[in-house]
Coordinates of C-alpha atoms and ligand atoms in Angstrom, one line a residue:
M10 CA 2.7 -11.9 -10.2
P11 CA 1.2 -8.4 -9.8
R12 CA -0.5 -7.4 -6.6
Y13 CA -3.2 -5.8 -8.6
T14 CA -3.2 -2.6 -6.6
S15 CA -4.0 -1.0 -10.0
Y16 CA -5.1 -2.0 -13.5
P17 CA -3.3 -1.6 -15.8
T18 CA -0.5 -2.6 -13.5
A19 CA 2.7 -0.4 -13.2
P20 CA 4.8 -2.4 -15.8
H21 CA 2.3 -1.2 -18.4
F22 CA 3.0 2.5 -17.7
T23 CA 5.0 4.2 -20.5
A24 CA 6.8 7.5 -21.1
D25 CA 4.0 8.6 -23.4
I26 CA 2.3 10.1 -20.3
G27 CA 4.3 13.0 -18.8
A28 CA 4.0 16.2 -16.8
D29 CA 1.8 17.9 -19.4
Q30 CA -0.8 15.2 -19.3
H31 CA -0.6 15.1 -15.4
G32 CA -1.4 18.9 -15.4
K33 CA -4.2 18.5 -17.9
W34 CA -5.9 15.7 -16.0
L35 CA -5.6 17.8 -12.8
E36 CA -7.3 20.8 -14.5
R37 CA -10.1 18.5 -15.8
L38 CA -11.1 17.4 -12.4
P39 CA -14.5 18.9 -11.7
K40 CA -14.6 21.6 -9.0
A41 CA -16.7 19.2 -6.9
A42 CA -14.2 16.3 -7.2
T43 CA -12.9 14.9 -4.0
L44 CA -9.2 14.2 -3.6
S45 CA -7.1 11.8 -1.7
L46 CA -3.5 12.9 -1.2
Y47 CA -0.5 10.6 -0.8
L48 CA 2.9 12.0 0.3
H49 CA 5.9 9.8 -0.2
V50 CA 9.1 10.3 1.8
P51 CA 11.9 8.1 0.4
F52 CA 14.2 8.1 3.4
C53 CA 14.9 5.7 6.4
S54 CA 17.5 5.8 9.2
S55 CA 18.8 2.4 8.0
L56 CA 17.7 -0.1 5.4
C57 CA 16.0 -3.3 6.6
F58 CA 17.3 -6.3 4.6
Y59 CA 13.8 -7.3 3.4
C60 CA 12.7 -3.9 2.3
G61 CA 11.0 -3.6 -1.1
C62 CA 10.0 0.0 -0.9
T63 CA 11.4 3.0 -2.8
T64 CA 13.6 4.4 0.0
K65 CA 17.2 5.0 0.9
A66 CA 19.2 5.2 4.1
T67 CA 20.3 8.6 5.3
R68 CA 21.3 10.0 8.7
R69 CA 22.0 13.5 7.3
H70 CA 19.4 16.2 7.7
G71 CA 20.4 18.2 4.6
P72 CA 18.9 15.9 1.9
V73 CA 15.8 15.4 3.9
S74 CA 15.1 19.1 4.5
A75 CA 15.8 19.8 0.8
Y76 CA 13.3 17.1 -0.1
V77 CA 10.7 18.7 2.1
V78 CA 11.1 22.0 0.3
R79 CA 10.4 20.2 -3.0
L80 CA 7.3 18.6 -1.5
E81 CA 6.1 22.0 -0.4
R82 CA 6.7 23.3 -4.0
E83 CA 4.8 20.3 -5.4
I84 CA 1.8 21.1 -3.2
D85 CA 1.9 24.6 -4.6
L86 CA 2.1 23.3 -8.2
L87 CA -0.8 21.0 -7.5
A88 CA -2.8 23.9 -6.0
E89 CA -2.3 26.0 -9.1
R90 CA -4.2 23.4 -11.1
A91 CA -6.6 21.9 -8.6
G92 CA -6.5 24.1 -5.4
G93 CA -9.6 24.7 -3.3
R94 CA -11.0 21.2 -4.0
T95 CA -12.1 19.0 -1.1
V96 CA -9.5 16.6 0.3
T97 CA -11.1 13.6 2.0
H98 CA -8.0 11.5 2.7
I99 CA -4.3 12.2 3.5
A100 CA -1.8 9.4 3.8
W101 CA 2.0 9.7 4.4
G102 CA 4.1 6.7 3.4
G103 CA 7.7 5.8 2.5
G104 CA 10.3 5.1 3.6
T105 CA 9.8 6.5 7.1
P106 CA 7.7 9.7 6.6
S107 CA 8.2 10.8 10.2
L108 CA 12.0 11.1 9.4
I109 CA 11.2 14.6 8.1
G110 CA 10.5 15.6 11.7
P111 CA 7.6 17.2 13.6
D112 CA 8.2 20.7 12.3
A113 CA 8.3 19.6 8.6
L114 CA 5.1 17.5 9.1
K115 CA 3.4 20.5 10.5
R116 CA 4.6 22.8 7.8
L117 CA 3.5 20.5 5.0
Y118 CA 0.1 19.9 6.6
A119 CA -0.3 23.7 7.0
R120 CA 0.5 24.2 3.3
I121 CA -2.2 21.6 2.3
A122 CA -4.7 23.2 4.7
E123 CA -4.0 26.6 3.2
K124 CA -4.6 25.4 -0.4
F125 CA -7.3 22.8 -0.1
D126 CA -10.6 22.3 1.7
L127 CA -10.1 19.9 4.6
E128 CA -13.6 20.3 6.1
Q129 CA -14.5 16.7 5.0
L130 CA -11.2 15.1 5.8
S131 CA -12.3 11.6 6.9
E132 CA -8.9 9.9 7.4
H133 CA -5.4 11.2 8.0
A134 CA -3.0 8.3 8.1
I135 CA 0.8 7.7 8.4
E136 CA 3.2 4.8 8.3
L137 CA 5.4 4.7 11.4
D138 CA 8.6 2.9 12.4
P139 CA 8.0 1.8 16.1
R140 CA 11.8 2.3 16.7
E141 CA 11.4 6.0 15.8
T142 CA 8.2 6.9 17.5
S143 CA 8.7 9.4 20.3
T144 CA 6.4 11.5 22.5
E145 CA 7.3 14.6 20.5
L146 CA 6.4 12.9 17.2
A147 CA 3.1 11.5 18.6
D148 CA 2.1 14.9 19.9
A149 CA 3.0 16.5 16.5
L150 CA 0.9 13.9 14.6
A151 CA -2.0 14.5 16.9
A152 CA -1.6 18.2 16.4
I153 CA -2.0 17.9 12.6
G154 CA -5.0 15.6 13.0
V155 CA -3.5 12.2 12.2
D156 CA -6.0 9.7 13.3
R157 CA -4.6 6.4 12.0
T158 CA -1.1 5.0 12.1
S159 CA 0.4 1.8 10.6
L160 CA 3.3 0.3 12.4
G161 CA 5.7 -2.2 10.8
V162 CA 6.0 -5.3 13.0
Q163 CA 6.8 -8.1 10.5
D164 CA 7.6 -10.8 13.2
F165 CA 8.2 -10.6 16.9
S166 CA 10.7 -13.5 17.1
A167 CA 14.3 -12.4 17.8
H168 CA 15.8 -14.9 15.4
V169 CA 13.7 -13.6 12.5
Q170 CA 14.3 -9.9 13.4
T171 CA 18.0 -10.6 13.4
A172 CA 17.8 -12.3 10.0
I173 CA 15.9 -9.3 8.4
G174 CA 18.1 -6.6 9.9
R175 CA 15.3 -5.0 12.0
V176 CA 15.5 -5.6 15.7
Q177 CA 12.5 -4.2 17.6
P178 CA 11.4 -6.3 20.6
F179 CA 7.7 -6.4 21.6
G180 CA 8.3 -3.8 24.2
T181 CA 9.5 -1.3 21.5
V182 CA 6.3 -1.7 19.6
E183 CA 4.1 -1.7 22.7
R184 CA 5.8 1.6 23.8
A185 CA 5.1 3.2 20.4
V186 CA 1.5 2.1 20.5
N187 CA 1.1 3.5 24.0
L188 CA 2.6 6.8 23.1
L189 CA 0.3 7.2 20.1
R190 CA -2.8 6.3 22.2
E191 CA -1.7 8.7 25.0
A192 CA -1.5 11.4 22.3
G193 CA -5.1 10.7 21.3
I194 CA -4.4 8.6 18.1
S195 CA -6.5 5.6 18.7
A196 CA -6.7 3.8 15.3
I197 CA -3.6 1.5 15.1
N198 CA -2.8 -0.8 12.2
L199 CA 0.0 -3.4 12.5
D200 CA 1.8 -4.8 9.4
L201 CA 2.9 -8.5 9.7
M202 CA 4.9 -10.6 7.3
Y203 CA 5.3 -14.3 6.5
G204 CA 7.8 -16.0 4.2
L205 CA 10.8 -14.4 6.1
P206 CA 14.2 -16.1 6.6
H207 CA 14.2 -18.6 9.5
Q208 CA 10.5 -17.9 10.1
T209 CA 8.3 -20.9 11.1
E210 CA 4.6 -21.4 11.3
R211 CA 5.0 -21.2 15.1
D212 CA 6.7 -17.8 14.8
V213 CA 3.8 -16.6 12.7
R214 CA 1.1 -17.8 15.2
R215 CA 3.1 -16.4 18.1
T216 CA 3.4 -13.0 16.4
A217 CA -0.3 -12.9 15.6
H218 CA -1.0 -13.5 19.3
L219 CA 1.4 -10.9 20.5
A220 CA 0.1 -8.4 18.0
S221 CA -3.4 -8.9 19.2
L222 CA -2.3 -8.0 22.8
L223 CA -1.8 -4.5 21.4
T224 CA -5.4 -4.5 20.3
P225 CA -4.9 -3.0 16.8
D226 CA -8.0 -2.1 14.8
R227 CA -6.5 -3.6 11.6
L228 CA -3.7 -5.9 10.6
A229 CA -2.1 -6.4 7.2
L230 CA -0.3 -9.7 6.4
F231 CA 2.2 -9.5 3.5
G232 CA 4.3 -12.3 2.0
Y233 CA 8.0 -11.5 1.7
A234 CA 9.0 -11.2 -2.0
H235 CA 12.6 -12.1 -2.5
V236 CA 13.9 -10.1 -5.5
P237 CA 17.5 -9.3 -4.8
W238 CA 18.1 -8.5 -8.5
V239 CA 15.6 -5.6 -8.1
R240 CA 16.4 -4.7 -4.4
P241 CA 20.1 -5.1 -3.7
N242 CA 19.5 -4.7 0.0
Q243 CA 17.8 -8.1 -0.1
R244 CA 21.2 -9.7 -0.8
L245 CA 21.8 -9.5 2.9
I246 CA 19.0 -12.1 3.4
D247 CA 20.2 -15.7 3.6
Q248 CA 18.3 -17.2 0.6
T249 CA 18.8 -20.8 2.0
A250 CA 16.9 -19.8 5.1
L251 CA 13.7 -18.8 3.2
P252 CA 10.6 -20.9 3.6
G253 CA 9.5 -22.8 0.5
A254 CA 6.3 -22.4 -1.4
A255 CA 4.3 -25.0 0.7
E256 CA 5.6 -23.5 4.0
R257 CA 4.7 -20.0 2.8
L258 CA 1.1 -21.2 2.2
E259 CA 1.0 -22.9 5.6
Q260 CA 2.3 -19.7 7.3
A261 CA -0.3 -17.5 5.5
E262 CA -3.1 -19.8 6.5
A263 CA -1.8 -20.1 10.1
A264 CA -1.8 -16.3 10.4
R265 CA -5.3 -16.1 8.9
T266 CA -6.8 -18.7 11.2
T267 CA -5.1 -17.3 14.3
L268 CA -6.3 -13.8 13.6
M269 CA -9.8 -15.0 12.9
E270 CA -9.8 -17.0 16.2
L271 CA -8.7 -13.8 17.9
G272 CA -11.8 -12.0 16.6
Y273 CA -10.5 -10.3 13.4
A274 CA -12.5 -10.4 10.2
P275 CA -10.5 -11.4 7.1
I276 CA -10.6 -8.7 4.4
G277 CA -9.7 -9.4 0.8
L278 CA -6.4 -11.1 0.3
D279 CA -4.3 -9.9 3.1
H280 CA -6.0 -7.6 5.6
F281 CA -7.8 -8.2 8.9
A282 CA -10.0 -5.8 10.9
R283 CA -12.1 -5.7 14.0
P284 CA -15.7 -6.3 12.9
N285 CA -16.8 -2.8 13.9
D286 CA -13.8 -1.1 12.0
P287 CA -14.8 1.0 9.0
M288 CA -12.8 -1.3 6.7
A289 CA -14.7 -4.4 7.9
I290 CA -18.0 -2.6 7.5
A291 CA -17.0 -1.4 4.0
A292 CA -16.0 -4.9 3.0
A293 CA -19.3 -6.3 4.3
N294 CA -21.1 -3.7 2.2
G295 CA -19.2 -4.3 -1.0
R296 CA -17.6 -0.8 -0.7
L297 CA -14.0 -1.8 0.0
R298 CA -11.6 -0.2 -2.5
R299 CA -8.0 -1.1 -3.6
N300 CA -5.3 1.4 -4.4
F301 CA -1.5 1.6 -4.3
Q302 CA -1.4 1.3 -0.6
G303 CA -3.5 -1.9 -0.7
Y304 CA -7.1 -2.1 0.7
T305 CA -8.7 1.2 1.6
V306 CA -12.1 2.7 2.5
D307 CA -11.1 5.8 0.4
Q308 CA -13.8 6.7 -2.0
A309 CA -12.2 9.9 -3.4
D310 CA -12.6 10.7 -7.1
A311 CA -8.9 11.1 -7.7
L312 CA -5.7 10.0 -5.8
I313 CA -2.8 12.5 -6.1
G314 CA 0.6 11.2 -5.3
L315 CA 3.2 13.7 -4.2
G316 CA 7.0 12.9 -3.9
A317 CA 9.4 10.7 -5.7
S318 CA 7.9 7.5 -7.3
A319 CA 4.4 8.5 -6.2
I320 CA 1.5 7.4 -8.4
S321 CA -1.7 9.4 -9.1
R322 CA -5.0 8.0 -10.3
F323 CA -7.3 10.1 -12.4
P324 CA -10.6 9.2 -14.0
Q325 CA -8.6 9.1 -17.3
G326 CA -5.5 7.2 -16.2
F327 CA -2.5 6.8 -14.0
T328 CA 0.6 9.0 -13.7
Q329 CA 3.9 8.3 -11.8
N330 CA 6.6 10.7 -10.6
A331 CA 10.2 10.1 -11.2
P332 CA 11.2 7.2 -9.0
D333 CA 14.6 8.5 -7.9
S334 CA 14.7 11.4 -5.5
A335 CA 17.3 13.5 -7.4
S336 CA 15.3 13.5 -10.7
Y337 CA 12.1 14.2 -8.9
Q338 CA 13.6 17.2 -7.1
R339 CA 15.2 18.5 -10.3
A340 CA 11.9 18.5 -12.1
I341 CA 10.0 20.2 -9.2
E342 CA 12.8 22.8 -8.9
T343 CA 12.2 23.9 -12.5
G344 CA 8.5 24.4 -11.7
T345 CA 7.1 21.4 -13.6
F346 CA 5.5 18.2 -12.4
A347 CA 7.9 15.3 -12.0
T348 CA 5.7 12.8 -14.0
V349 CA 7.8 10.4 -16.0
R350 CA 5.3 7.7 -17.0
G351 CA 1.7 6.6 -16.8
V352 CA -1.1 5.1 -18.8
A353 CA -4.3 6.5 -20.3
F354 CA -7.3 4.1 -19.8
T355 CA -9.0 2.4 -22.7
R356 CA -12.6 1.5 -22.3
D357 CA -11.5 -2.1 -21.8
D358 CA -9.0 -1.1 -19.1
I359 CA -11.8 0.7 -17.2
K360 CA -14.1 -2.3 -17.4
R361 CA -11.4 -4.9 -16.5
G362 CA -10.0 -2.6 -13.8
A363 CA -13.4 -2.4 -12.1
L364 CA -13.8 -6.2 -12.3
I365 CA -10.4 -6.9 -10.9
E366 CA -10.9 -4.4 -8.1
R367 CA -14.1 -6.1 -7.1
L368 CA -12.5 -9.6 -7.3
M369 CA -9.5 -8.5 -5.2
C370 CA -11.8 -6.8 -2.6
D371 CA -14.8 -9.2 -2.5
L372 CA -13.1 -12.5 -3.7
E373 CA -16.0 -12.9 -6.1
V374 CA -17.3 -11.0 -9.1
D375 CA -19.8 -11.1 -11.9
L376 CA -18.2 -11.1 -15.4
D377 CA -19.7 -9.9 -18.6
D378 CA -19.9 -12.2 -21.7
E379 CA -16.7 -10.8 -23.3
V380 CA -14.4 -11.1 -20.3
L381 CA -15.8 -14.4 -19.3
Q382 CA -15.3 -15.8 -22.8
D383 CA -11.8 -14.4 -23.0
A384 CA -10.7 -15.6 -19.5
S385 CA -12.5 -19.0 -19.8
P386 CA -9.5 -21.3 -20.4
R387 CA -7.5 -19.7 -17.5
L388 CA -10.5 -19.7 -15.2
A389 CA -11.3 -23.3 -16.1
S390 CA -7.7 -24.4 -15.1
L391 CA -8.1 -22.6 -11.7
A392 CA -11.5 -24.3 -11.2
A393 CA -10.0 -27.7 -12.0
D394 CA -7.4 -27.1 -9.2
G395 CA -10.2 -26.2 -6.8
L396 CA -9.2 -22.6 -6.4
I397 CA -12.4 -20.9 -7.8
R398 CA -16.0 -21.8 -8.4
I399 CA -17.6 -20.8 -11.7
D400 CA -21.4 -20.4 -11.7
G401 CA -22.5 -18.9 -15.0
H402 CA -21.1 -15.4 -15.1
H403 CA -20.2 -15.5 -11.4
I404 CA -16.7 -16.5 -10.2
A405 CA -15.8 -16.9 -6.5
M406 CA -12.6 -17.9 -4.8
T407 CA -13.0 -21.1 -2.8
S408 CA -11.8 -21.1 0.8
A409 CA -8.7 -23.0 -0.3
G410 CA -8.2 -20.6 -3.2
R411 CA -8.4 -17.2 -1.4
H412 CA -4.6 -17.0 -1.1
F413 CA -4.5 -17.3 -4.9
V414 CA -6.9 -14.5 -5.8
R415 CA -4.1 -12.7 -7.7
L416 CA -4.1 -15.7 -10.2
A417 CA -7.8 -15.2 -10.8
A418 CA -7.2 -11.5 -11.3
A419 CA -4.4 -12.3 -13.7
A420 CA -6.9 -14.5 -15.7
L421 CA -9.0 -11.3 -16.3
D422 CA -5.9 -9.2 -17.2
A423 CA -5.9 -8.6 -20.9
R424 CA -2.4 -7.0 -20.8
L425 CA -0.6 -9.7 -18.9
Q426 CA 1.7 -11.7 -21.2
A427 CA 0.8 -15.3 -21.2
G428 CA 3.4 -16.6 -18.8
N429 CA 4.2 -19.8 -16.9
A430 CA 3.5 -18.4 -13.5
R431 CA 3.1 -21.2 -11.1
H432 CA 0.5 -21.1 -8.3
S433 CA 3.2 -20.8 -5.6
A434 CA 4.4 -17.6 -7.1
A435 CA 1.0 -16.0 -6.1
V436 CA 1.3 -16.7 -2.4
Ligands
LIG15 S1 11.0 -1.7 5.7 FE1 10.3 0.3 6.2 S2 11.7 1.1 7.7 FE2 12.7 -0.7 6.8 S3 13.9 0.2 5.1 FE3 11.9 -0.3 4.2 S4 10.7 1.6 4.4 FE4 12.5 1.8 5.7

């Protein structure tokens, strides 16, 4: 079941869209267009068993510094087509982006600052591994203006951490948060997970409580997706210890109610924020957005993804860089973009994409005649199960149905093959 971080979803990208099209769409961006930049670093010190990201383990500095050189070159290529434009958001993800080290972070940021207008930069975010957050790193992040960090927590219970190959006691995360705050980076997001091996509802509640002691501004709660045939590292997970569909649902609900009791506002499918956080305010005003990183307050006209596997969103469609680091680097070395696939929007895609985005963000949406008629049988089945309410053209998730919003989005998805996805697959 797609997470609907885009529409059309990534499986519908094709090789018809390549580097030429990426370059043309960049050139067609109006001079006044605002940009959001995403930089992907596909390296980690070691691989967590549960990881579903595009990354690989390395302890050698050579491949990482070679990759940084290619990222720098890609920034130059981007600037040749769209330089001087206003960048309002920068996000670093991976992998573990901080693995490139403080000097490389500063160098890449300086290159962006040299080629683009950062006067209106409203958010500069990075994903961090608490185990690798040092004073030196925190100071470097503060020096380049990073103002929001997301730390991976998953679960604080020792037995779960052992089962997922990522041992980081509460004290490790607490120390990382303190270092960041001491460096002046106050906005902290924590990422939690449910559906992990040996994880119980009690673990989930306890983790939510402990996480709240660190007073994060936002929390994300993701369900573990076990796909060892796609992610071989997940073979290290004991499949027999995974919670079943009903337990997953109970865990997701336990985390939600605990975080709400602790004063966090639920946002969309899987985020929580303090009521005065910009994301909670955007959600309340119907201005929440959804992109490849999940929910966001980013309102930029185009999202440009840099690095292996990174996806860009233009007004005309999506493009994606080569997923493997070697192919990405070879393309950039030859002075061309590394785009290998994408999709050009049809008018129907634009309409359905906007409806699906609103549904994923607001958990309700008004449909037009055509989409309503087309989706009617699928929506009626969800309504019969008590997951949505249909009132004329308006559909809204019920409180029991909010965990199943991806099923309602799938009902509006004209490109999804009629499958036999069961409801449990969506939680
Ligand atoms: S979960 Fe995060 S730190 Fe662990 S391997 Fe994946 S990207 Fe790296």
